[in-house]
Coordinates of C-alpha atoms and ligand atoms in Angstrom, one line a residue:
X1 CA -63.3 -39.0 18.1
X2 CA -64.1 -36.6 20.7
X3 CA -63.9 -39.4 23.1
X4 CA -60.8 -40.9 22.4
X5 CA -58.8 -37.2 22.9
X6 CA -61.2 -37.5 26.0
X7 CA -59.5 -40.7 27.1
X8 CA -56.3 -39.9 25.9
X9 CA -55.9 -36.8 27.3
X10 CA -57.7 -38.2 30.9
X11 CA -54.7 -40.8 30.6
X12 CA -52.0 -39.0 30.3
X13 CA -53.5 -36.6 33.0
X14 CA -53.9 -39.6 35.3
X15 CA -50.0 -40.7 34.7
X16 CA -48.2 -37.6 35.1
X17 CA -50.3 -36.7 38.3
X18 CA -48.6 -35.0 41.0
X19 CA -51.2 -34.4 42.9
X20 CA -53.8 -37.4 41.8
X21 CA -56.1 -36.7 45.2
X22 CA -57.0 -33.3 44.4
X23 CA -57.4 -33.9 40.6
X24 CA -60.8 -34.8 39.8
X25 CA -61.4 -35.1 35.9
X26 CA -64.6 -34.5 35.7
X27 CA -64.1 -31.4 37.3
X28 CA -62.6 -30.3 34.3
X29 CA -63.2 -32.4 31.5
X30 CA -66.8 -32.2 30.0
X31 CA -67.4 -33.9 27.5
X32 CA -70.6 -32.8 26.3
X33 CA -69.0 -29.1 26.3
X34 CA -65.6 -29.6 25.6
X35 CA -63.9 -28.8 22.6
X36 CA -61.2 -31.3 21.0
X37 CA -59.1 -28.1 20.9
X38 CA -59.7 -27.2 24.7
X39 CA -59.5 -31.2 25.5
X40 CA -55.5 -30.9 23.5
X41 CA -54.8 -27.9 25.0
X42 CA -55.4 -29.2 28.7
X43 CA -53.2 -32.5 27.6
X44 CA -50.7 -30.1 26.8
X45 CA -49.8 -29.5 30.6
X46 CA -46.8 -30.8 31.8
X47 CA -47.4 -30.9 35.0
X48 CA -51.5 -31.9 35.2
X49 CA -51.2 -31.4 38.9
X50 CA -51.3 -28.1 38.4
X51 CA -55.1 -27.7 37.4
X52 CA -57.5 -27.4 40.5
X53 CA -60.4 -27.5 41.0
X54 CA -60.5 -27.3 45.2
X55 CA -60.5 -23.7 46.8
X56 CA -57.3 -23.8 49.0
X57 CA -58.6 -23.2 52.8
X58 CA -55.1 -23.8 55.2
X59 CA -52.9 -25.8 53.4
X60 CA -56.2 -27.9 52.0
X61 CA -57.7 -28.4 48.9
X62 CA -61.5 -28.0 50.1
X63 CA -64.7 -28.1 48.8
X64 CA -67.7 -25.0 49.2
X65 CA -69.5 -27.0 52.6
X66 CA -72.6 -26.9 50.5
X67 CA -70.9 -29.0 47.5
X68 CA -72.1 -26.1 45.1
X69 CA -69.5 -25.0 41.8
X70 CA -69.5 -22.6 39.3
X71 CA -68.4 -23.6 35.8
X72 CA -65.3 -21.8 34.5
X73 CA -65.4 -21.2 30.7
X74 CA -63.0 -20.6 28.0
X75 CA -64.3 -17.4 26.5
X76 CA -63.1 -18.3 23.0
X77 CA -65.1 -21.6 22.3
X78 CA -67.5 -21.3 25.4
X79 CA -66.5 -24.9 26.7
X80 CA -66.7 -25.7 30.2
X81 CA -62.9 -26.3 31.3
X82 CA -63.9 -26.6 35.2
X83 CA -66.0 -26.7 37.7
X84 CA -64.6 -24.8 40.8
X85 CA -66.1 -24.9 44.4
X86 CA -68.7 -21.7 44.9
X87 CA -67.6 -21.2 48.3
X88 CA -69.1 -18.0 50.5
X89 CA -69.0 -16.8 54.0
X90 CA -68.5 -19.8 55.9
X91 CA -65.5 -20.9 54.0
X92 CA -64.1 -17.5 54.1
X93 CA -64.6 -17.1 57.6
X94 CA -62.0 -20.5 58.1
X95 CA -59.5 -19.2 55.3
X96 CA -59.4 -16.0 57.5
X97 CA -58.8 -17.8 60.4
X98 CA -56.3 -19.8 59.0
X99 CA -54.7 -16.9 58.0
X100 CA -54.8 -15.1 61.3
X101 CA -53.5 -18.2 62.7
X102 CA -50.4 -18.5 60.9
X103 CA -49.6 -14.8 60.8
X104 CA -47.9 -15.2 64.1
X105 CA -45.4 -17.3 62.7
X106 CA -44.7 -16.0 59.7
X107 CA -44.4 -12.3 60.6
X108 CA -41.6 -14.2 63.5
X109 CA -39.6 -16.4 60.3
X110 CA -36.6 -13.7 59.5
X111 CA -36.8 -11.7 56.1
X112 CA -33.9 -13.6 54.4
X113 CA -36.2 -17.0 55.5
X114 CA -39.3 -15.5 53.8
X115 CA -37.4 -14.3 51.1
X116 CA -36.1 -17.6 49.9
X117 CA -39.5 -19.1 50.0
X118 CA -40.4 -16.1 47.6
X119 CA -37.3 -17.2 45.8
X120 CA -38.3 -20.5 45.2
X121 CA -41.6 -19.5 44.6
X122 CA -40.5 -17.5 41.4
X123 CA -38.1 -20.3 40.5
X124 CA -41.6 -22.5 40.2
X125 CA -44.0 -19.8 38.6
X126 CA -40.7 -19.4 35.4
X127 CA -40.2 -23.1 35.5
X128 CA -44.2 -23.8 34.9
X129 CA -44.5 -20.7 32.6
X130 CA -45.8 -22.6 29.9
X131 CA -48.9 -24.3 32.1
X132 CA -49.4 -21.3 33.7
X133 CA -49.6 -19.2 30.3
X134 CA -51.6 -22.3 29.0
X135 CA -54.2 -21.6 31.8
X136 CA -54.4 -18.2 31.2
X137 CA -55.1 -18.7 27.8
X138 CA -57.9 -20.8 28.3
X139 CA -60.1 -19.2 30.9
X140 CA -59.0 -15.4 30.2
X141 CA -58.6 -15.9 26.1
X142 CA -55.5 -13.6 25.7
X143 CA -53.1 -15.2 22.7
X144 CA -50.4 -17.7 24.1
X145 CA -47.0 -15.4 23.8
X146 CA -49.6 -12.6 25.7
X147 CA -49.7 -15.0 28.3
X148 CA -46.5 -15.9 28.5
X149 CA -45.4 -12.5 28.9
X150 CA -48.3 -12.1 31.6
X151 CA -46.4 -15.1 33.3
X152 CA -43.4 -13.4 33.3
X153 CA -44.6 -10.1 34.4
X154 CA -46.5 -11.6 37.5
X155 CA -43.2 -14.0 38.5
X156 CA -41.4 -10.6 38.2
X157 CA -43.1 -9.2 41.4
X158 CA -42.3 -12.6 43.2
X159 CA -38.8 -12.0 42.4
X160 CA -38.7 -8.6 43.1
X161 CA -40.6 -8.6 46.7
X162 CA -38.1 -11.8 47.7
X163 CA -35.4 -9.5 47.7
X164 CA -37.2 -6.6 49.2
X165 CA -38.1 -8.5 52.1
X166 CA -34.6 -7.6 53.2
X167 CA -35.1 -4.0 52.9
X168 CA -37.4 -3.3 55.0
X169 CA -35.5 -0.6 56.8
X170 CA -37.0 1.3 59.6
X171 CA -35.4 4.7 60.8
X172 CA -33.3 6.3 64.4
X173 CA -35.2 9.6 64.5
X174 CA -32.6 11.9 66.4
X175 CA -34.3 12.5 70.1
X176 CA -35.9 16.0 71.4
X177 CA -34.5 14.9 75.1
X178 CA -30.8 13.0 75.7
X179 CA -32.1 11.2 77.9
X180 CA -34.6 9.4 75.2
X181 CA -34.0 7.6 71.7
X182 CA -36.8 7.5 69.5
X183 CA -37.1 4.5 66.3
X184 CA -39.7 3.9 63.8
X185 CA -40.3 0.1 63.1
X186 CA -41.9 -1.2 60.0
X187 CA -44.2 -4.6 60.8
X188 CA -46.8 -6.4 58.7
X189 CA -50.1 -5.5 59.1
X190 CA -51.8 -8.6 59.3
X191 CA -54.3 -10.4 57.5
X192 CA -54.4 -9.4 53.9
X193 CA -57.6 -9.6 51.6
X194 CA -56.9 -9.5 47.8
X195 CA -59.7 -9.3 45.6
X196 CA -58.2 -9.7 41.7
X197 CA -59.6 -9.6 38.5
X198 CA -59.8 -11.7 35.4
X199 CA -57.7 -9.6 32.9
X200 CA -54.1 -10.7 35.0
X201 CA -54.9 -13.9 36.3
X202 CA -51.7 -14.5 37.5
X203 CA -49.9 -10.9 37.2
X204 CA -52.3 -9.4 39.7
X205 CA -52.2 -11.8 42.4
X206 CA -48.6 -11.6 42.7
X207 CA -48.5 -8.2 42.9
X208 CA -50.6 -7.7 46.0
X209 CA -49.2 -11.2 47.2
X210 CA -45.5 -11.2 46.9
X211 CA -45.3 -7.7 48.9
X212 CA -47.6 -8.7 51.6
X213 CA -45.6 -12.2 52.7
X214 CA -42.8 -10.6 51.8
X215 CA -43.1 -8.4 55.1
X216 CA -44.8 -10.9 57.0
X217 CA -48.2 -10.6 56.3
X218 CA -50.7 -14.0 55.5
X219 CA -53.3 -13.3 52.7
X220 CA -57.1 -14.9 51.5
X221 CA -56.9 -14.2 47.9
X222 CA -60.5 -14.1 45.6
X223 CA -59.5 -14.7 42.3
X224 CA -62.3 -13.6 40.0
X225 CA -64.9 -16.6 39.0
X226 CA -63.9 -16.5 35.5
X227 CA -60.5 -17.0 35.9
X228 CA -60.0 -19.2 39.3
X229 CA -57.4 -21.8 38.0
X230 CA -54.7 -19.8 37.3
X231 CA -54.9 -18.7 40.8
X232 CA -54.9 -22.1 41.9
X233 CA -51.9 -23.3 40.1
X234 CA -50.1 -20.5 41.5
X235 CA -50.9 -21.1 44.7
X236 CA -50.1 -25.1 44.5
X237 CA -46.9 -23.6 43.8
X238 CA -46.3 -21.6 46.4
X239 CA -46.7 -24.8 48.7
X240 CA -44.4 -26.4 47.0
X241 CA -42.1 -23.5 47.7
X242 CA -42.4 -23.9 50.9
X243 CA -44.7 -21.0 52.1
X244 CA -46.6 -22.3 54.9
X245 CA -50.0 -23.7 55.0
X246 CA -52.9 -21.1 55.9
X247 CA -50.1 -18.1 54.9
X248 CA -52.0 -18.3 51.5
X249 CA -55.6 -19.2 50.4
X250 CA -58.0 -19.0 47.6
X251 CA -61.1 -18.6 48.0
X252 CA -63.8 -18.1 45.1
X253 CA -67.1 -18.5 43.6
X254 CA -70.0 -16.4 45.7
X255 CA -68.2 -12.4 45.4
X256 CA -70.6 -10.8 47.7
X257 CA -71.0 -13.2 50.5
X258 CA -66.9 -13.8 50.2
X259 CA -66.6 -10.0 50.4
X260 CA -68.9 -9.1 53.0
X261 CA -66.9 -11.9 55.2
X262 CA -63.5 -10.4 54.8
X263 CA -65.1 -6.6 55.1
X264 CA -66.7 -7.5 58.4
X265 CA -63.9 -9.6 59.5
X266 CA -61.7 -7.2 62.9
X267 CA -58.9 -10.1 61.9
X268 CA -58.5 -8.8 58.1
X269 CA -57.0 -6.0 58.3
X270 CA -56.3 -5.0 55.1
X271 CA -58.0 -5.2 51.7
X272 CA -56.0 -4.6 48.2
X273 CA -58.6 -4.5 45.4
X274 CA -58.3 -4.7 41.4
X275 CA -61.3 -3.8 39.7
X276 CA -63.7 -1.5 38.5
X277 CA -64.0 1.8 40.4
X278 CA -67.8 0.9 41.4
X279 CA -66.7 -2.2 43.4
X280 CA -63.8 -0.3 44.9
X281 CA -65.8 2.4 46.4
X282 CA -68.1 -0.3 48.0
X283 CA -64.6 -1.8 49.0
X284 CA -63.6 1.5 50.5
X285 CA -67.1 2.2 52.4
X286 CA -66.9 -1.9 54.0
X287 CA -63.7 -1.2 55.1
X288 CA -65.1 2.0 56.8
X289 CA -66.3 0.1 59.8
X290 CA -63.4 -1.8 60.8
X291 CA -60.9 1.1 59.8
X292 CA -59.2 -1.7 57.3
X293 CA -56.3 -0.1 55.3
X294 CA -57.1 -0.2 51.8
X295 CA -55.5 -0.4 48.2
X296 CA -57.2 0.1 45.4
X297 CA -56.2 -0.3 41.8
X298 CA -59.3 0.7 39.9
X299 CA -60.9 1.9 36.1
X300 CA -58.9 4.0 33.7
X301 CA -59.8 6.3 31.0
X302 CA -56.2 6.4 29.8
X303 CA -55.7 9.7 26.9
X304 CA -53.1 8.8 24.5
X305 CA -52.1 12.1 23.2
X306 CA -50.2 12.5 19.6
X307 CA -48.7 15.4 18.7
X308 CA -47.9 17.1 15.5
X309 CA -44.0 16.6 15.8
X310 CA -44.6 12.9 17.0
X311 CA -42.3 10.5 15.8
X312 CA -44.9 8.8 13.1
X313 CA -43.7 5.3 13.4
X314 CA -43.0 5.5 17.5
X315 CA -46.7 7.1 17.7
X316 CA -48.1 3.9 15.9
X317 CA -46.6 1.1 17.1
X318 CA -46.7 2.7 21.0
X319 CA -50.7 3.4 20.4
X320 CA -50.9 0.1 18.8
X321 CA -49.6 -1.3 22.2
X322 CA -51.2 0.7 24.2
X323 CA -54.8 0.2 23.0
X324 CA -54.6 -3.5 21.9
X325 CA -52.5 -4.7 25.0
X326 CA -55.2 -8.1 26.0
X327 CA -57.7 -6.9 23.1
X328 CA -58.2 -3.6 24.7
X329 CA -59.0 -5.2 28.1
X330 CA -56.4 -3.6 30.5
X331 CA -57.2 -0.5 32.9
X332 CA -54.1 1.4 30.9
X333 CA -55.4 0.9 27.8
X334 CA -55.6 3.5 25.6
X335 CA -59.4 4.4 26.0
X336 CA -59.3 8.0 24.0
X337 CA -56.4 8.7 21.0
X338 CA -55.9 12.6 20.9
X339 CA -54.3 13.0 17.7
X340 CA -53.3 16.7 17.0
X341 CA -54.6 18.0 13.6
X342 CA -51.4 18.5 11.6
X343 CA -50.6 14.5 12.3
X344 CA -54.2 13.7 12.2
X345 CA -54.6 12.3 8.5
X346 CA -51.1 10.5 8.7
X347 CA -51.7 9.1 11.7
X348 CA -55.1 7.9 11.5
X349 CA -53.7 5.9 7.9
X350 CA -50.9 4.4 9.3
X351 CA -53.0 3.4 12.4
X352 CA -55.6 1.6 10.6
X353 CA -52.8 -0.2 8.3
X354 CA -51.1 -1.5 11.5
X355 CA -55.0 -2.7 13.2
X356 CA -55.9 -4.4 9.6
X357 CA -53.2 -6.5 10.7
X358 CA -54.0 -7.5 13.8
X359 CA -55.2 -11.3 13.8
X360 CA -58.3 -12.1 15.5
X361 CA -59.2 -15.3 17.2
X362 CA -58.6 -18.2 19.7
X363 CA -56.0 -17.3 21.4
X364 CA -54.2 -21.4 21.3
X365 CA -53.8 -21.0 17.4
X366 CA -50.4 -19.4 16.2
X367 CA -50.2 -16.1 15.1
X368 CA -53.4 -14.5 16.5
X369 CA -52.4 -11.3 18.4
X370 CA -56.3 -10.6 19.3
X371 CA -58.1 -13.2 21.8
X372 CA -61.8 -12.8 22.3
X373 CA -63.7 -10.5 25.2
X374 CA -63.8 -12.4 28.8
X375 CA -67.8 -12.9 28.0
X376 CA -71.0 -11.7 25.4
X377 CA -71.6 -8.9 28.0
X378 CA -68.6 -7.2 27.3
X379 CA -69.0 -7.1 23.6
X380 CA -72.7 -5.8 24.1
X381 CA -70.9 -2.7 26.1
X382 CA -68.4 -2.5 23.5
X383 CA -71.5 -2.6 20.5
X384 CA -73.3 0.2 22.8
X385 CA -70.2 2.2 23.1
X386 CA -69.6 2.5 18.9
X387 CA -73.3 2.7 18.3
X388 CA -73.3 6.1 20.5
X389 CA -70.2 7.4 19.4
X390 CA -71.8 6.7 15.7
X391 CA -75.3 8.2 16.5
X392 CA -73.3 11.4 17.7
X393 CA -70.8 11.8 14.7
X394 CA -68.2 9.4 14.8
X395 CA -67.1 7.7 11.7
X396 CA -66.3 4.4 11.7
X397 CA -62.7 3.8 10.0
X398 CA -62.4 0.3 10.4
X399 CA -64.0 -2.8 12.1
X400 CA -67.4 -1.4 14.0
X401 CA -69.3 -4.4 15.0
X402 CA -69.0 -8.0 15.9
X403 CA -66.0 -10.3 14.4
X404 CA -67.7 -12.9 12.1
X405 CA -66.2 -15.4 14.6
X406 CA -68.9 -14.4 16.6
X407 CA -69.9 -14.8 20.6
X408 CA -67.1 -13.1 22.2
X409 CA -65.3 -11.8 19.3
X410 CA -65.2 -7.6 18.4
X411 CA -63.7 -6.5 15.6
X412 CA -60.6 -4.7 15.9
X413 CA -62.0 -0.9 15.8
X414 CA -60.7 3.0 15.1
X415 CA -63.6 5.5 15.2
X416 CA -62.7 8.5 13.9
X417 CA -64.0 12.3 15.3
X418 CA -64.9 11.6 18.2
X419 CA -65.6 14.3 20.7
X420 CA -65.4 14.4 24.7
X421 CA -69.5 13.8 24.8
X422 CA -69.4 10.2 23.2
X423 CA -69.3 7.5 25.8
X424 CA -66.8 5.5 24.7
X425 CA -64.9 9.2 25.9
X426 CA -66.7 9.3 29.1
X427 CA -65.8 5.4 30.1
X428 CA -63.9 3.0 30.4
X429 CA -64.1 0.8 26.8
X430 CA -62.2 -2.8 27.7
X431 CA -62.7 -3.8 24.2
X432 CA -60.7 -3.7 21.1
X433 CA -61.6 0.1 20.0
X434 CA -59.9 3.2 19.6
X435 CA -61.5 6.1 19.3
X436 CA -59.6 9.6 17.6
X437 CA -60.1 13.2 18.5
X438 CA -58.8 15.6 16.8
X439 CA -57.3 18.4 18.7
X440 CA -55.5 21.6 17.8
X441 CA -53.5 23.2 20.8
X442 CA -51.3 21.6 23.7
X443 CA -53.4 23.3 26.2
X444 CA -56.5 21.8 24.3
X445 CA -55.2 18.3 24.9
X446 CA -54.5 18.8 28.5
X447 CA -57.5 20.1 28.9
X448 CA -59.2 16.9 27.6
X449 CA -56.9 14.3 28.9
X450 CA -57.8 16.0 32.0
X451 CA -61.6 16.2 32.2
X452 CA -62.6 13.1 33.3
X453 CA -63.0 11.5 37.1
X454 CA -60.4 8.6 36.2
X455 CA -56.3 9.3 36.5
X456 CA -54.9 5.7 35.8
X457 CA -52.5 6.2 32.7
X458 CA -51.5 8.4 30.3
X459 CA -49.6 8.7 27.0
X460 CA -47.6 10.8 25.3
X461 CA -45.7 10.7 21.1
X462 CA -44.0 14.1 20.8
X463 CA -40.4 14.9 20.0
X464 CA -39.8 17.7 22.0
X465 CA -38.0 17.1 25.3
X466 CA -39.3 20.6 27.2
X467 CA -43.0 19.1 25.8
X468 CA -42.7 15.9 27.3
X469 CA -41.6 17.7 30.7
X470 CA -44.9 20.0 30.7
X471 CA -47.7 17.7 29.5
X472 CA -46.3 14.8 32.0
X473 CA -46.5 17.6 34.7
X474 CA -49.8 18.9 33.8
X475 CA -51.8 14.8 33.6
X476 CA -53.7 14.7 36.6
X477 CA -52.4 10.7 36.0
X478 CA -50.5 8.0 38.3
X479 CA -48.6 6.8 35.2
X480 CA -47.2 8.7 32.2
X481 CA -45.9 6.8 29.4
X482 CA -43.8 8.8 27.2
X483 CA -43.3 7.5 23.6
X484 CA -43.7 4.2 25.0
X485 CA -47.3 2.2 24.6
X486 CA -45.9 -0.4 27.5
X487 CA -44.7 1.0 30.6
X488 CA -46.3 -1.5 33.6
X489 CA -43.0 -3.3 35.4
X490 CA -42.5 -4.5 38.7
X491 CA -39.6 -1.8 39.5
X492 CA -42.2 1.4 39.6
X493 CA -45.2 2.4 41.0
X494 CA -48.3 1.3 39.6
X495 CA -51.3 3.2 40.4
X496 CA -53.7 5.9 40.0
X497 CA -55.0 9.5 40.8
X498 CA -58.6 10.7 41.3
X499 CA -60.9 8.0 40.8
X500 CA -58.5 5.2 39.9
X501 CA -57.4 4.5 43.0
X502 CA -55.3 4.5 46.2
X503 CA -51.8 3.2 47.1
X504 CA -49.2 2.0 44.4
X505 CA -48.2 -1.4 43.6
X506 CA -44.7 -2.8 42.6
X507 CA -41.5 -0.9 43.1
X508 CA -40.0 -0.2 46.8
X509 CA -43.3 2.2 47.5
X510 CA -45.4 -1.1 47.1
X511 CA -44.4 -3.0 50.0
X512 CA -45.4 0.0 52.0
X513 CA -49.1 -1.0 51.2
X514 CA -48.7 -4.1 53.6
X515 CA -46.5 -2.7 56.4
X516 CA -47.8 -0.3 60.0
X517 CA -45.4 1.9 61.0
X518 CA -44.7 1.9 65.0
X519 CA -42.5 4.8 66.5
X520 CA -40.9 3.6 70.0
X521 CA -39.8 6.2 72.1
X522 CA -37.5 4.7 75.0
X523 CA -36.9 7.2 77.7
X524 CA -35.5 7.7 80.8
X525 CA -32.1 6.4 79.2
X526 CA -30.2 8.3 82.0
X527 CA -32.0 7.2 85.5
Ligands
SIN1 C1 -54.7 -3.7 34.9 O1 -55.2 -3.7 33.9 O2 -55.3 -3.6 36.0 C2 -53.2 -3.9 35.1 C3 -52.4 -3.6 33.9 C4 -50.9 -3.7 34.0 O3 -50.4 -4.1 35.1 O4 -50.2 -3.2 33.1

């Protein structure tokens, strides 16, 4: 039975292929491993020449040199779906000079010619939505609709660099002498490497991409090795848009080795990270020696803080978003719930009603709102995490330990008084828990939300307009969601204080991230 979906699926693959050179089936169809679920979920493509299983090195689909792959798996079943080329320094080393090779032309195409390549870019991304949401569900495990609103998000920053591409406005700085005008030009700054994580597949490559050829910039993206084909069919796409061969490449598979290269690298000369604050600093230090401009979008330890004269149902459903977003795995989740002792009770009730809710499972079946963890590790840190916080005092109030789905599955979770000591506090969760401490006094909660090395995102339920002014003020945080449990969008600046990070993505401060700054001073005007 197995076989024939096999067959059938290989079939239709092998008639609607686009791209039939490139697509090699048993790259990703195993049949020992593969599910008949996974096997009708890949024949659900529309467009099969979308899935890849090359690294994309100048405009070509290549191989690592030393034929080696890494196996990409769906987190909910633990079937193989691919097998993707581990490719390392030597591979990384061409994609870079492929990139610094067509940077000169680029950066010279005019910003209404760049922008209508992003243009048609996005046109692709919304027209593929469903393959692209498709992929993302299978290697990342976040429920379909997520994904489809991930695909949406990430064409969103497409859309919005094409048309800032035009606006990339430098300034006349009046002269000190009238003999001598002085202007500040804005230019790419060259050879862009973006290292991105497996929660956004899609959302965070375009968000470091679409800026940086927006302005004129070429880039070597890394996706991460669990989630390479997302990345992939994105960037088949932007081919077929039009962006020029070598002015985007993939590489994956070996981290350190691909790192190293692009740190080392005097032609990369910037790096735009997504990732865990550890890995950034590394990123930061590497880029020390070449004096690289960097970006880094790192952990969170996001406080949610509810007050007494919260709007009970806004509170909910806004933590409910907040801490569930991609089963808890975002670095704006909710990681600690301050919930002010008055509300406390109510609020912890009408929490736990809205989690029971909450549908756990593989993220292709209708109606599940929770996927699984990207891999068994994660739920181990997760178990670790609640054990602590229940050795120190915690109560559980609902969920606690593994889902009987097993492997990657956690139980949606709410711990109840928890205190600032209790590691799931302290760090970053990325799992499906909330945790709730109790507070009494506004200054108390500040004073909380504050104490950690993290400033990512915060949250705020209160009715009281002068409140909202003073706690936003006082969260040492780069983003303050104010009875709202979803506030990431292209139009504003994503990014965080402290520990979480340098620069901001999205919005018109984004592009900034990708673009020098030259001041010409042309003198002598009167001789
Ligand atoms: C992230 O988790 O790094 C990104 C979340 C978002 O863009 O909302």
């Amino acid at each position: 039975m197995q076989r024939v979906a096999l067959h059938a699926a290989m079939q239709r693959v092998a008639l609607q292929g686009r791209h039939l050179l490139s697509f090699s089936p048993s790259r990703f169809l195993s049949s020992h491993h593969m599910s008949t679920d996974a096997q009708a979920a890949i024949a659900r493509l529309r467009d099969s020449g979308l899935l890849k299983s090359k690294g994309l090195v100048g405009g070509k689909w290549v191989d690592s040199y030393d034929g080696k792959t890494v196996q990409v798996q769906n987190p909910a079943t633990g079937d193989v779906i691919a097998n993707v080329p581990c490719m390392g320094k030597r591979e990384t080393d061409d994609a870079i000079s492929s990139a610094y090779n067509t940077f000169y032309s680029w950066s010279k195409r005019t910003a209404s010619e760049r922008s209508k390549c992003l243009r048609k870019w996005y046109d692709l991304i919304v027209s593929h939505k469903e393959d692209l949401a498709l992929l993302i569900t299978l290697e990342q495990g976040k429920p379909l609709k997520e994904a489809l609103g991930e695909v949406s998000y990430g064409a969103a920053f497409i859309e919005f660099f094409a048309e800032e591409a035009k606006r990339i406005y430098g300034d006349i700085i009046p002269p000190t002498s009238s003999d001598r005008r002085l202007f500040v030009l804005k230019q790419p700054v060259g050879v862009v490497g973006a290292i991105t994580p497996w929660n956004f597949p899609l959302a965070m490559i375009t968000r470091k991409v679409g800026p940086a050829l927006a302005c004129g910039c070429t880039v070597i993206v890394k996706p991460s090795e669990y989630t390479p084909l997302t990345a992939l069919a994105a960037a088949d796409l932007a081919l077929q848009a039009g962006i020029p061969p070598g002015a985007l490449n993939v590489v994956m598979g070996n981290a350190p080795d691909i790192g190293d290269s692009l740190l080392q690298s005097t032609q990369v000369r910037k790096i735009t990270f997504t990732g865990s604050t550890a890995v950034g600093k590394k990123l930061m230090a590497g880029s020390a020696n070449t004096v690289k401009k960097v970006s880094l979008e790192l952990g969170g330890n996001a406080p949610c803080i509810v007050f007494d004269d919260a709007d009970l149902d806004v509170a909910v459903k806004g933590s409910l978003a907040a801490k569930f977003r991609n089963s808890g795995q975002t670095c704006v989740c909710a990681n600690r719930i301050l919930v002010q002792e008055g509300i406390y009770d109510e609020f912890a009730n009408a929490l736990t009603k809205a989690v029971q809710n909450l549908q756990v499972g593989n993220g292709l079946v209708e109606g599940v709102v929770q996927g699984p963890l990207i891999n068994e590790a994660a739920v181990e840190k997760v178990e670790k995490f609640v054990n602590d916080a229940t050795s120190k005092g915690a109560n559980v109030i609902l969920g606690g330990k593994r889902h009987s789905l097993g492997m990657t599955f956690y139980e949606p979770t709410i711990l109840g008084n928890v205190n600032s000591e209790m590691l799931v506090s302290r760090e970053e969760v990325f799992g499906p828990v909330a945790p709730l401490l109790p507070f009494k006094t506004e200054e108390e909660a500040i004073k909380i939300a504050n104490d950690t090395n993290a400033g990512l995102a915060a949250y705020i339920f209160t009715k009281s307009i002068p409140r909202s002014w003073r706690v936003s003020e006082a969260l040492e945080y780069g983003l303050v969601g104010v009875n709202e449990g979803l506030i990431s969008t292209e139009v504003a600046p994503f990014g965080g204080a402290k520990q979480s990070g340098l620069g901001r993505e999205g919005s018109k401060y984004g592009i900034d991230e990708y673009l020098e700054l030259k001041y010409v001073c042309m003198g002598n005007l009167e001789a």
